[in-house]
């Protein structure tokens, strides 16, 4: 079992910024594709951004140019820098780790992001 611990959510006004963090166990972080997902009330969970072990990234169209995903492998930490936040970004954000060999997937507990008008 891989435990992921998220932090950094909160309440922010539209146009503001937040940075989410997700820590993972050391010595295994380099074997995982990491991603951020979000789930708004009444909606399905969706991929926000993902980053491969080699640093390649992909983003949902709705966040391109506003959000940046990054990883610090020595610190076993994943980040999501969110700028120019919009009310429609309001959701619970989840950290995800998917093993590059076994494809086993793990989830964090989620952190609430609320963007007010």
mmCIF file of C-alpha atoms in Angstrom:
data_model
loop_
_atom_site.group_PDB
_atom_site.id
_atom_site.type_symbol
_atom_site.label_atom_id
_atom_site.label_comp_id
_atom_site.label_asym_id
_atom_site.label_seq_id
_atom_site.Cartn_x
_atom_site.Cartn_y
_atom_site.Cartn_z
ATOM 1 C CA UNK A 1 0.000 0.000 0.000
ATOM 2 C CA UNK A 2 1.273 3.453 -0.921
ATOM 3 C CA UNK A 3 0.178 6.310 1.301
ATOM 4 C CA UNK A 4 -0.202 9.697 -0.352
ATOM 5 C CA UNK A 5 -0.624 12.796 1.789
ATOM 6 C CA UNK A 6 -2.017 15.958 0.219
ATOM 7 C CA UNK A 7 -1.925 19.508 1.503
ATOM 8 C CA UNK A 8 -2.443 23.059 0.302
ATOM 9 C CA UNK A 9 -6.142 23.299 -0.433
ATOM 10 C CA UNK A 10 -8.318 26.110 0.829
ATOM 11 C CA UNK A 11 -10.543 29.030 -0.036
ATOM 12 C CA UNK A 12 -9.387 31.643 -2.522
ATOM 13 C CA UNK A 13 -10.976 34.395 -4.562
ATOM 14 C CA UNK A 14 -11.272 34.146 -8.308
ATOM 15 C CA UNK A 15 -7.996 35.128 -9.936
ATOM 16 C CA UNK A 16 -5.983 33.934 -6.978
ATOM 17 C CA UNK A 17 -3.451 31.130 -6.640
ATOM 18 C CA UNK A 18 -2.923 28.001 -4.601
ATOM 19 C CA UNK A 19 -0.263 25.331 -4.552
ATOM 20 C CA UNK A 20 -1.118 21.751 -3.743
ATOM 21 C CA UNK A 21 1.456 19.256 -2.507
ATOM 22 C CA UNK A 22 1.413 15.492 -2.295
ATOM 23 C CA UNK A 23 4.060 13.491 -0.490
ATOM 24 C CA UNK A 24 4.724 9.843 -1.216
ATOM 25 C CA UNK A 25 6.950 7.200 0.346
ATOM 26 C CA UNK A 26 10.625 7.587 -0.378
ATOM 27 C CA UNK A 27 12.518 5.000 -2.438
ATOM 28 C CA UNK A 28 9.440 4.287 -4.558
ATOM 29 C CA UNK A 29 8.452 7.707 -5.905
ATOM 30 C CA UNK A 30 10.579 7.281 -9.004
ATOM 31 C CA UNK A 31 8.517 4.276 -10.095
ATOM 32 C CA UNK A 32 5.225 6.162 -10.327
ATOM 33 C CA UNK A 33 3.462 8.285 -12.871
ATOM 34 C CA UNK A 34 1.873 10.987 -10.752
ATOM 35 C CA UNK A 35 -1.279 12.946 -11.365
ATOM 36 C CA UNK A 36 -3.852 15.305 -9.953
ATOM 37 C CA UNK A 37 -7.550 14.621 -10.383
ATOM 38 C CA UNK A 38 -10.539 16.596 -9.205
ATOM 39 C CA UNK A 39 -14.157 15.912 -8.474
ATOM 40 C CA UNK A 40 -16.800 18.602 -8.217
ATOM 41 C CA UNK A 41 -20.183 17.930 -6.584
ATOM 42 C CA UNK A 42 -22.401 15.889 -8.877
ATOM 43 C CA UNK A 43 -19.635 15.345 -11.409
ATOM 44 C CA UNK A 44 -17.262 12.548 -12.270
ATOM 45 C CA UNK A 45 -13.662 12.606 -11.188
ATOM 46 C CA UNK A 46 -11.508 14.030 -13.956
ATOM 47 C CA UNK A 47 -7.813 14.223 -14.726
ATOM 48 C CA UNK A 48 -6.348 17.668 -14.202
ATOM 49 C CA UNK A 49 -2.691 17.021 -14.955
ATOM 50 C CA UNK A 50 -0.189 14.192 -15.008
ATOM 51 C CA UNK A 51 3.587 13.938 -14.984
ATOM 52 C CA UNK A 52 5.709 10.994 -15.994
ATOM 53 C CA UNK A 53 8.878 9.851 -14.281
ATOM 54 C CA UNK A 54 10.885 11.588 -17.014
ATOM 55 C CA UNK A 55 9.071 14.872 -16.385
ATOM 56 C CA UNK A 56 6.790 14.873 -19.417
ATOM 57 C CA UNK A 57 3.419 16.411 -18.615
ATOM 58 C CA UNK A 58 -0.105 16.606 -19.908
ATOM 59 C CA UNK A 59 -3.008 18.798 -18.874
ATOM 60 C CA UNK A 60 -6.748 18.990 -19.208
ATOM 61 C CA UNK A 61 -7.701 21.659 -21.729
ATOM 62 C CA UNK A 62 -9.571 23.565 -19.030
ATOM 63 C CA UNK A 63 -6.403 24.221 -17.014
ATOM 64 C CA UNK A 64 -3.752 24.635 -19.706
ATOM 65 C CA UNK A 65 -1.812 27.846 -19.231
ATOM 66 C CA UNK A 66 -3.061 28.273 -15.658
ATOM 67 C CA UNK A 67 -1.919 25.165 -13.789
ATOM 68 C CA UNK A 68 1.556 23.663 -13.604
ATOM 69 C CA UNK A 69 2.334 20.164 -12.382
ATOM 70 C CA UNK A 70 5.818 19.332 -11.163
ATOM 71 C CA UNK A 71 7.610 16.707 -9.143
ATOM 72 C CA UNK A 72 10.641 16.724 -6.883
ATOM 73 C CA UNK A 73 11.901 13.175 -6.994
ATOM 74 C CA UNK A 74 14.519 13.472 -4.201
ATOM 75 C CA UNK A 75 11.805 14.878 -1.918
ATOM 76 C CA UNK A 76 9.181 12.396 -3.148
ATOM 77 C CA UNK A 77 6.758 15.272 -3.574
ATOM 78 C CA UNK A 78 4.287 16.203 -6.267
ATOM 79 C CA UNK A 79 3.044 19.763 -6.756
ATOM 80 C CA UNK A 80 0.231 21.514 -8.547
ATOM 81 C CA UNK A 81 0.606 25.270 -8.921
ATOM 82 C CA UNK A 82 -2.782 26.748 -9.696
ATOM 83 C CA UNK A 83 -2.964 30.321 -10.951
ATOM 84 C CA UNK A 84 -5.822 32.459 -12.261
ATOM 85 C CA UNK A 85 -8.282 30.267 -10.419
ATOM 86 C CA UNK A 86 -11.910 30.285 -11.480
ATOM 87 C CA UNK A 87 -15.062 29.310 -9.571
ATOM 88 C CA UNK A 88 -15.377 26.300 -11.866
ATOM 89 C CA UNK A 89 -12.088 24.996 -10.464
ATOM 90 C CA UNK A 90 -13.881 24.365 -7.164
ATOM 91 C CA UNK A 91 -13.583 20.666 -6.356
ATOM 92 C CA UNK A 92 -11.898 18.114 -4.182
ATOM 93 C CA UNK A 93 -8.445 17.525 -5.620
ATOM 94 C CA UNK A 94 -6.880 14.077 -5.387
ATOM 95 C CA UNK A 95 -3.311 12.980 -5.791
ATOM 96 C CA UNK A 96 -2.824 9.777 -7.790
ATOM 97 C CA UNK A 97 0.158 7.483 -8.172
ATOM 98 C CA UNK A 98 0.285 4.779 -10.815
ATOM 99 C CA UNK A 99 3.156 2.274 -10.859
ATOM 100 C CA UNK A 100 4.945 2.259 -14.175
ATOM 101 C CA UNK A 101 5.365 -1.535 -14.209
ATOM 102 C CA UNK A 102 2.399 -3.028 -12.363
ATOM 103 C CA UNK A 103 -0.044 -0.169 -13.125
ATOM 104 C CA UNK A 104 -1.326 -0.432 -9.542
ATOM 105 C CA UNK A 105 -2.913 2.887 -8.635
ATOM 106 C CA UNK A 106 -3.167 4.689 -5.330
ATOM 107 C CA UNK A 107 -5.103 7.750 -4.172
ATOM 108 C CA UNK A 108 -4.681 10.427 -1.575
ATOM 109 C CA UNK A 109 -7.483 11.435 0.755
ATOM 110 C CA UNK A 110 -8.322 14.574 -1.212
ATOM 111 C CA UNK A 111 -8.048 18.267 -0.428
ATOM 112 C CA UNK A 112 -10.817 20.810 -0.939
ATOM 113 C CA UNK A 113 -10.249 23.785 -3.214
ATOM 114 C CA UNK A 114 -12.953 26.434 -3.193
ATOM 115 C CA UNK A 115 -12.818 29.459 -5.479
ATOM 116 C CA UNK A 116 -15.240 32.262 -4.700
ATOM 117 C CA UNK A 117 -16.557 34.850 -7.144
#
